Amino acid sequence: MTARTPFPPRRLARPLALALLVVGFSALLLGRAQAGGGHYYPPVADPVVREECGSCHLAFAPSMLPARSWQKMMGELQNHFGDDASVEPATARRIADYLVANAGDSAAGRPYAGKLLRGVPPEAAPQRISELPKWRKEHREVPDWEWRHKEVRTRANCLACHTAAERGYYDD
Amino acid sequence: MQPTALRRLAAGIALGLALPLAAAAPRDDLLAAYAAAAKAANPAFAGFSAERGQTLHTRQFAGGKPDTPACTSCHGPDVRGPGRTPAGKAVEAMAVSVNPSRYADPAKVEKWFKRNCNEVLGRECTPQEKGDWLSFMSAR
């Protein structure tokens, strides 16, 4: 934690912001995240998927998107959010099979997806977990400066706030 | 010394010798392939330079993505320490001295050279640049 604060000084008047300075950024998020009900999203178990989809960011839980989202993504890896995430065709097939089999609307993934896919139109193939209506709702109370904090920087950085995300837990 | 203990000692020595050799072989093969390609592209090529590799690793480029202008943007300022991607994923140290398992899979090395050079320089790295960079990491 550096001495520089990422939020405007007027926020300093708020007890919450003062607590943040004392306790530290992650501790605050931890406390807040703990307030909600727990939910388990099984982490990626396939070592190839973990390696190929978990080097640049958290290997996102397959049950957090529907199968059609993963299918679309796996067909466009060359231009993956501006990055080249392409892999050999045989590897791509293996990854796609795994993600689809464990997707949030598949037999294996549905029990875990909970309400996360609620509100996604049946024809839509959202590419971001962080743009799902339900995800937005869960995170609407996270203030703007928190997203811009240098330890977060992007909504895709689940690990900054959910330190147990790699084990499938988002309530800590 | 018991014969079994002797055998164990001999096996230990053989293993101790074989492991570093096995780990270094793919890296040596890669360097040899980069050298051959560098020589073909430029007959005046006179070998790799860890110093040039260091410059490549630390230089700020303008041709790639604005949020990752240098290799150090993700691999961190210290090659013997960890780095972090923009999406917050930790990346293990790149220096061979602290991370001997690195650069053991040529396909992996090539995959990441392609991705990361495009990311940072906005183009692929030349065989000479790859060899220089790998020489730098091997010397650290």
Tab-separated table of C-alpha atoms in Angstrom:
chain	number	residue	atom	x	y	z
A	1	MET	CA	0.000	0.000	0.000
A	2	THR	CA	1.510	3.321	-1.017
A	3	ALA	CA	0.866	6.651	0.654
A	4	ARG	CA	-0.911	7.948	-2.426
A	5	THR	CA	-4.657	7.519	-2.337
A	6	PRO	CA	-6.522	6.598	-5.510
A	7	PHE	CA	-9.632	8.514	-4.615
A	8	PRO	CA	-10.469	12.236	-4.405
A	9	PRO	CA	-9.663	13.875	-1.039
A	10	ARG	CA	-13.298	14.621	-0.260
A	11	ARG	CA	-13.783	10.906	0.267
A	12	LEU	CA	-11.320	11.096	3.146
A	13	ALA	CA	-14.078	12.534	5.257
A	14	ARG	CA	-15.929	9.255	5.024
A	15	PRO	CA	-15.222	6.786	7.798
A	16	LEU	CA	-15.155	4.030	5.206
A	17	ALA	CA	-12.291	5.664	3.361
A	18	LEU	CA	-10.395	6.218	6.608
A	19	ALA	CA	-10.850	2.594	7.501
A	20	LEU	CA	-9.504	1.732	4.105
A	21	LEU	CA	-6.322	3.658	4.809
A	22	VAL	CA	-5.820	1.933	8.109
A	23	VAL	CA	-6.815	-1.609	7.295
A	24	GLY	CA	-5.584	-1.687	3.735
A	25	PHE	CA	-7.270	-2.183	0.417
A	26	SER	CA	-7.613	-5.938	0.224
A	27	ALA	CA	-8.729	-6.300	3.814
A	28	LEU	CA	-11.634	-3.949	3.177
A	29	LEU	CA	-12.753	-5.811	0.079
A	30	LEU	CA	-12.398	-9.046	1.912
A	31	GLY	CA	-14.669	-7.818	4.658
A	32	ARG	CA	-17.252	-6.559	2.205
A	33	ALA	CA	-17.216	-9.624	0.072
A	34	GLN	CA	-17.701	-11.782	3.129
A	35	ALA	CA	-21.018	-10.115	3.831
A	36	GLY	CA	-22.809	-11.942	1.014
A	37	GLY	CA	-23.934	-15.520	0.592
A	38	GLY	CA	-21.376	-18.011	-0.618
A	39	HIS	CA	-21.412	-19.729	-3.970
A	40	TYR	CA	-19.032	-22.215	-5.537
A	41	TYR	CA	-17.992	-22.073	-9.192
A	42	PRO	CA	-15.756	-25.112	-9.799
A	43	PRO	CA	-12.357	-23.945	-11.070
A	44	VAL	CA	-10.853	-25.299	-14.290
A	45	ALA	CA	-9.675	-28.857	-13.610
A	46	ASP	CA	-8.131	-29.650	-17.009
A	47	PRO	CA	-4.366	-28.879	-16.922
A	48	VAL	CA	-4.257	-27.879	-20.608
A	49	VAL	CA	-7.135	-25.419	-20.176
A	50	ARG	CA	-5.517	-24.082	-17.003
A	51	GLU	CA	-2.236	-23.529	-18.830
A	52	GLU	CA	-3.663	-22.024	-22.034
A	53	CYS	CA	-6.470	-19.990	-20.479
A	54	GLY	CA	-4.903	-19.175	-17.127
A	55	SER	CA	-1.590	-17.471	-17.989
A	56	CYS	CA	-2.833	-13.979	-18.840
A	57	HIS	CA	-5.645	-13.908	-16.292
A	58	LEU	CA	-7.496	-16.176	-13.890
A	59	ALA	CA	-8.647	-19.338	-15.685
A	60	PHE	CA	-12.297	-18.285	-15.580
A	61	ALA	CA	-14.778	-20.865	-14.302
A	62	PRO	CA	-16.583	-22.465	-17.276
A	63	SER	CA	-19.940	-22.361	-15.449
A	64	MET	CA	-19.857	-18.552	-15.558
A	65	LEU	CA	-20.774	-18.374	-19.262
A	66	PRO	CA	-23.180	-20.353	-21.472
A	67	ALA	CA	-21.848	-22.887	-23.997
A	68	ARG	CA	-22.541	-20.614	-26.985
A	69	SER	CA	-20.293	-17.945	-25.449
A	70	TRP	CA	-17.373	-20.345	-25.155
A	71	GLN	CA	-17.968	-21.649	-28.687
A	72	LYS	CA	-17.855	-18.120	-30.099
A	73	MET	CA	-14.754	-17.226	-28.085
A	74	MET	CA	-12.897	-20.370	-29.147
A	75	GLY	CA	-13.503	-19.456	-32.793
A	76	GLU	CA	-11.938	-16.014	-32.368
A	77	LEU	CA	-8.842	-16.628	-30.253
A	78	GLN	CA	-6.620	-14.849	-32.767
A	79	ASN	CA	-8.271	-11.616	-31.713
A	80	HIS	CA	-9.141	-12.231	-28.088
A	81	PHE	CA	-9.882	-8.861	-26.456
A	82	GLY	CA	-7.046	-7.426	-28.558
A	83	ASP	CA	-4.644	-10.257	-27.684
A	84	ASP	CA	-3.542	-13.257	-29.707
A	85	ALA	CA	-4.586	-16.232	-27.573
A	86	SER	CA	-4.585	-18.723	-30.442
A	87	VAL	CA	-3.429	-22.300	-29.898
A	88	GLU	CA	-2.919	-25.391	-32.077
A	89	PRO	CA	-6.200	-26.694	-33.589
A	90	ALA	CA	-6.101	-29.937	-31.571
A	91	THR	CA	-5.535	-27.986	-28.342
A	92	ALA	CA	-8.322	-25.565	-29.250
A	93	ARG	CA	-10.730	-28.482	-29.740
A	94	ARG	CA	-9.823	-29.964	-26.368
A	95	ILE	CA	-10.313	-26.614	-24.632
A	96	ALA	CA	-13.625	-25.949	-26.410
A	97	ASP	CA	-14.920	-29.408	-25.488
A	98	TYR	CA	-14.053	-28.841	-21.839
A	99	LEU	CA	-15.556	-25.353	-21.625
A	100	VAL	CA	-18.752	-26.387	-23.418
A	101	ALA	CA	-19.186	-29.547	-21.316
A	102	ASN	CA	-18.879	-27.499	-18.107
A	103	ALA	CA	-20.667	-24.347	-19.284
A	104	GLY	CA	-23.295	-22.693	-17.107
A	105	ASP	CA	-26.150	-24.042	-19.233
A	106	SER	CA	-24.768	-27.576	-19.672
A	107	ALA	CA	-25.724	-30.585	-17.580
A	108	ALA	CA	-22.441	-30.508	-15.637
A	109	GLY	CA	-22.265	-26.740	-15.147
A	110	ARG	CA	-25.908	-25.779	-14.594
A	111	PRO	CA	-26.003	-26.728	-10.889
A	112	TYR	CA	-23.136	-24.311	-10.259
A	113	ALA	CA	-24.102	-21.360	-12.436
A	114	GLY	CA	-26.775	-20.359	-9.960
A	115	LYS	CA	-28.436	-17.134	-11.048
A	116	LEU	CA	-25.381	-15.760	-12.810
A	117	LEU	CA	-26.809	-16.324	-16.308
A	118	ARG	CA	-30.193	-14.881	-15.435
A	119	GLY	CA	-31.236	-12.143	-17.862
A	120	VAL	CA	-28.964	-13.247	-20.706
A	121	PRO	CA	-31.093	-13.376	-23.890
A	122	PRO	CA	-31.119	-16.883	-25.410
A	123	GLU	CA	-29.591	-15.689	-28.686
A	124	ALA	CA	-26.819	-13.663	-27.046
A	125	ALA	CA	-23.298	-15.073	-26.617
A	126	PRO	CA	-21.768	-12.683	-24.068
A	127	GLN	CA	-17.972	-12.717	-24.126
A	128	ARG	CA	-17.452	-11.101	-20.751
A	129	ILE	CA	-18.511	-12.507	-17.397
A	130	SER	CA	-18.084	-8.953	-16.142
A	131	GLU	CA	-20.844	-7.747	-18.466
A	132	LEU	CA	-23.495	-10.288	-17.463
A	133	PRO	CA	-26.526	-8.448	-16.037
A	134	LYS	CA	-26.341	-10.462	-12.825
A	135	TRP	CA	-22.600	-9.842	-12.433
A	136	ARG	CA	-23.217	-6.122	-12.900
A	137	LYS	CA	-25.863	-6.255	-10.212
A	138	GLU	CA	-23.592	-8.041	-7.732
A	139	HIS	CA	-20.908	-5.407	-8.305
A	140	ARG	CA	-22.993	-2.253	-8.563
A	141	GLU	CA	-21.878	-1.118	-5.125
A	142	VAL	CA	-18.205	-1.310	-5.949
A	143	PRO	CA	-17.223	2.356	-6.379
A	144	ASP	CA	-15.466	3.671	-9.458
A	145	TRP	CA	-12.149	4.409	-7.799
A	146	GLU	CA	-11.942	0.823	-6.641
A	147	TRP	CA	-12.007	-0.415	-10.248
A	148	ARG	CA	-9.304	2.079	-11.137
A	149	HIS	CA	-7.118	1.217	-8.145
A	150	LYS	CA	-3.673	0.108	-9.255
A	151	GLU	CA	-4.176	-3.276	-7.618
A	152	VAL	CA	-7.340	-3.831	-9.670
A	153	ARG	CA	-7.206	-1.849	-12.926
A	154	THR	CA	-9.707	-4.053	-14.753
A	155	ARG	CA	-12.946	-5.855	-13.959
A	156	ALA	CA	-11.368	-9.015	-15.339
A	157	ASN	CA	-8.927	-9.006	-12.402
A	158	CYS	CA	-11.221	-11.066	-10.193
A	159	LEU	CA	-8.236	-12.191	-8.122
A	160	ALA	CA	-7.583	-8.684	-6.796
A	161	CYS	CA	-10.775	-8.864	-4.739
A	162	HIS	CA	-11.675	-12.549	-4.710
A	163	THR	CA	-8.454	-14.059	-3.416
A	164	ALA	CA	-9.901	-17.581	-3.434
A	165	ALA	CA	-11.231	-17.346	-7.002
A	166	GLU	CA	-8.678	-19.884	-8.189
A	167	ARG	CA	-10.326	-22.375	-5.820
A	168	GLY	CA	-13.807	-21.429	-7.004
A	169	TYR	CA	-14.908	-19.193	-4.124
A	170	TYR	CA	-16.077	-15.604	-4.601
A	171	ASP	CA	-17.466	-14.901	-1.155
A	172	ASP	CA	-14.135	-14.016	0.473
B	1	MET	CA	30.136	-48.432	2.175
B	2	GLN	CA	27.390	-50.963	1.391
B	3	PRO	CA	27.038	-51.926	-2.269
B	4	THR	CA	23.449	-50.643	-2.292
B	5	ALA	CA	24.569	-47.301	-0.920
B	6	LEU	CA	27.257	-47.171	-3.568
B	7	ARG	CA	24.736	-47.868	-6.267
B	8	ARG	CA	22.499	-45.166	-4.893
B	9	LEU	CA	25.388	-42.713	-4.867
B	10	ALA	CA	26.253	-43.586	-8.462
B	11	ALA	CA	22.632	-43.177	-9.489
B	12	GLY	CA	22.512	-39.853	-7.697
B	13	ILE	CA	25.583	-38.616	-9.523
B	14	ALA	CA	24.221	-39.782	-12.851
B	15	LEU	CA	20.914	-38.030	-12.152
B	16	GLY	CA	22.622	-34.893	-10.964
B	17	LEU	CA	24.573	-34.752	-14.192
B	18	ALA	CA	21.751	-35.756	-16.465
B	19	LEU	CA	19.123	-33.313	-15.158
B	20	PRO	CA	20.869	-30.006	-15.928
B	21	LEU	CA	21.894	-31.390	-19.308
B	22	ALA	CA	18.353	-32.416	-20.099
B	23	ALA	CA	17.068	-29.013	-19.007
B	24	ALA	CA	19.602	-27.073	-21.063
B	25	ALA	CA	19.287	-29.092	-24.277
B	26	PRO	CA	16.042	-27.570	-25.655
B	27	ARG	CA	17.346	-24.084	-24.898
B	28	ASP	CA	20.614	-24.827	-26.691
B	29	ASP	CA	18.702	-26.209	-29.651
B	30	LEU	CA	16.565	-23.076	-29.755
B	31	LEU	CA	19.629	-20.835	-29.634
B	32	ALA	CA	21.262	-22.859	-32.426
B	33	ALA	CA	18.134	-22.549	-34.582
B	34	TYR	CA	17.904	-18.795	-33.954
B	35	ALA	CA	21.628	-18.435	-34.796
B	36	ALA	CA	21.200	-20.283	-38.098
B	37	ALA	CA	18.200	-18.084	-39.013
B	38	ALA	CA	20.025	-14.905	-37.952
B	39	LYS	CA	23.022	-15.861	-40.064
B	40	ALA	CA	20.789	-16.574	-43.070
B	41	ALA	CA	19.135	-13.152	-42.698
B	42	ASN	CA	22.409	-11.324	-42.133
B	43	PRO	CA	25.748	-12.856	-43.208
B	44	ALA	CA	27.573	-10.421	-40.896
B	45	PHE	CA	25.818	-11.932	-37.843
B	46	ALA	CA	28.503	-12.477	-35.222
B	47	GLY	CA	26.713	-14.192	-32.364
B	48	PHE	CA	24.170	-13.244	-29.730
B	49	SER	CA	24.635	-10.572	-27.104
B	50	ALA	CA	23.089	-10.773	-23.638
B	51	GLU	CA	23.603	-7.007	-23.415
B	52	ARG	CA	21.449	-6.389	-26.487
B	53	GLY	CA	18.942	-8.822	-24.972
B	54	GLN	CA	18.810	-6.738	-21.815
B	55	THR	CA	18.156	-3.598	-23.859
B	56	LEU	CA	15.330	-5.339	-25.711
B	57	HIS	CA	13.862	-6.528	-22.419
B	58	THR	CA	13.850	-3.130	-20.724
B	59	ARG	CA	13.301	-0.720	-23.637
B	60	GLN	CA	10.004	1.169	-23.940
B	61	PHE	CA	8.551	0.658	-27.413
B	62	ALA	CA	5.845	2.746	-29.062
B	63	GLY	CA	4.673	0.266	-31.722
B	64	GLY	CA	2.646	-2.103	-29.549
B	65	LYS	CA	-0.137	-1.742	-27.014
B	66	PRO	CA	-0.006	1.428	-24.938
B	67	ASP	CA	-0.517	-0.394	-21.620
B	68	THR	CA	2.368	-2.796	-22.258
B	69	PRO	CA	5.217	-0.761	-23.799
B	70	ALA	CA	8.014	-3.077	-22.542
B	71	CYS	CA	8.679	-6.714	-21.722
B	72	THR	CA	9.080	-5.498	-18.160
B	73	SER	CA	5.439	-4.303	-18.192
B	74	CYS	CA	4.439	-7.891	-17.420
B	75	HIS	CA	7.694	-9.580	-16.478
B	76	GLY	CA	8.595	-6.947	-13.884
B	77	PRO	CA	11.690	-4.799	-13.426
B	78	ASP	CA	13.749	-7.664	-11.933
B	79	VAL	CA	14.256	-10.742	-14.136
B	80	ARG	CA	14.909	-12.804	-11.001
B	81	GLY	CA	11.590	-11.784	-9.480
B	82	PRO	CA	7.945	-12.324	-10.450
B	83	GLY	CA	5.911	-10.152	-12.779
B	84	ARG	CA	2.215	-9.546	-13.328
B	85	THR	CA	-0.070	-9.224	-16.337
B	86	PRO	CA	-2.477	-6.280	-16.749
B	87	ALA	CA	-5.328	-8.594	-15.678
B	88	GLY	CA	-3.526	-9.319	-12.418
B	89	LYS	CA	-2.101	-12.789	-13.032
B	90	ALA	CA	1.313	-13.450	-11.486
B	91	VAL	CA	4.115	-14.507	-13.853
B	92	GLU	CA	7.073	-16.471	-12.478
B	93	ALA	CA	10.629	-15.130	-12.802
B	94	MET	CA	12.198	-15.335	-16.266
B	95	ALA	CA	15.890	-15.719	-15.310
B	96	VAL	CA	17.145	-19.274	-15.778
B	97	SER	CA	19.216	-19.091	-12.566
B	98	VAL	CA	16.122	-18.834	-10.375
B	99	ASN	CA	13.685	-20.671	-12.666
B	100	PRO	CA	15.613	-23.499	-14.385
B	101	SER	CA	12.444	-25.070	-15.794
B	102	ARG	CA	12.012	-22.148	-18.198
B	103	TYR	CA	12.485	-22.400	-21.988
B	104	ALA	CA	12.271	-26.213	-21.937
B	105	ASP	CA	9.442	-26.429	-24.505
B	106	PRO	CA	10.369	-24.799	-27.847
B	107	ALA	CA	6.724	-24.583	-28.951
B	108	LYS	CA	5.839	-22.687	-25.772
B	109	VAL	CA	8.794	-20.330	-26.205
B	110	GLU	CA	7.842	-19.598	-29.819
B	111	LYS	CA	4.165	-19.114	-28.931
B	112	TRP	CA	4.976	-16.477	-26.334
B	113	PHE	CA	7.660	-14.735	-28.399
B	114	LYS	CA	5.045	-14.301	-31.120
B	115	ARG	CA	2.334	-13.037	-28.762
B	116	ASN	CA	4.512	-10.836	-26.611
B	117	CYS	CA	6.634	-9.241	-29.333
B	118	ASN	CA	3.429	-8.284	-31.157
B	119	GLU	CA	2.058	-6.975	-27.884
B	120	VAL	CA	5.134	-4.855	-27.077
B	121	LEU	CA	6.803	-4.017	-30.419
B	122	GLY	CA	3.769	-4.315	-32.666
B	123	ARG	CA	5.631	-6.892	-34.771
B	124	GLU	CA	7.277	-10.279	-34.394
B	125	CYS	CA	10.813	-10.394	-33.026
B	126	THR	CA	13.644	-11.343	-35.382
B	127	PRO	CA	15.675	-14.513	-34.737
B	128	GLN	CA	18.561	-12.316	-33.621
B	129	GLU	CA	16.351	-10.495	-31.097
B	130	LYS	CA	15.032	-13.807	-29.761
B	131	GLY	CA	18.559	-15.202	-29.432
B	132	ASP	CA	19.829	-12.049	-27.713
B	133	TRP	CA	16.901	-12.079	-25.278
B	134	LEU	CA	17.275	-15.793	-24.515
B	135	SER	CA	21.020	-15.302	-23.984
B	136	PHE	CA	20.264	-12.521	-21.514
B	137	MET	CA	17.842	-14.726	-19.534
B	138	SER	CA	20.296	-17.638	-19.634
B	139	ALA	CA	23.044	-15.432	-18.210
B	140	ARG	CA	20.846	-14.268	-15.335
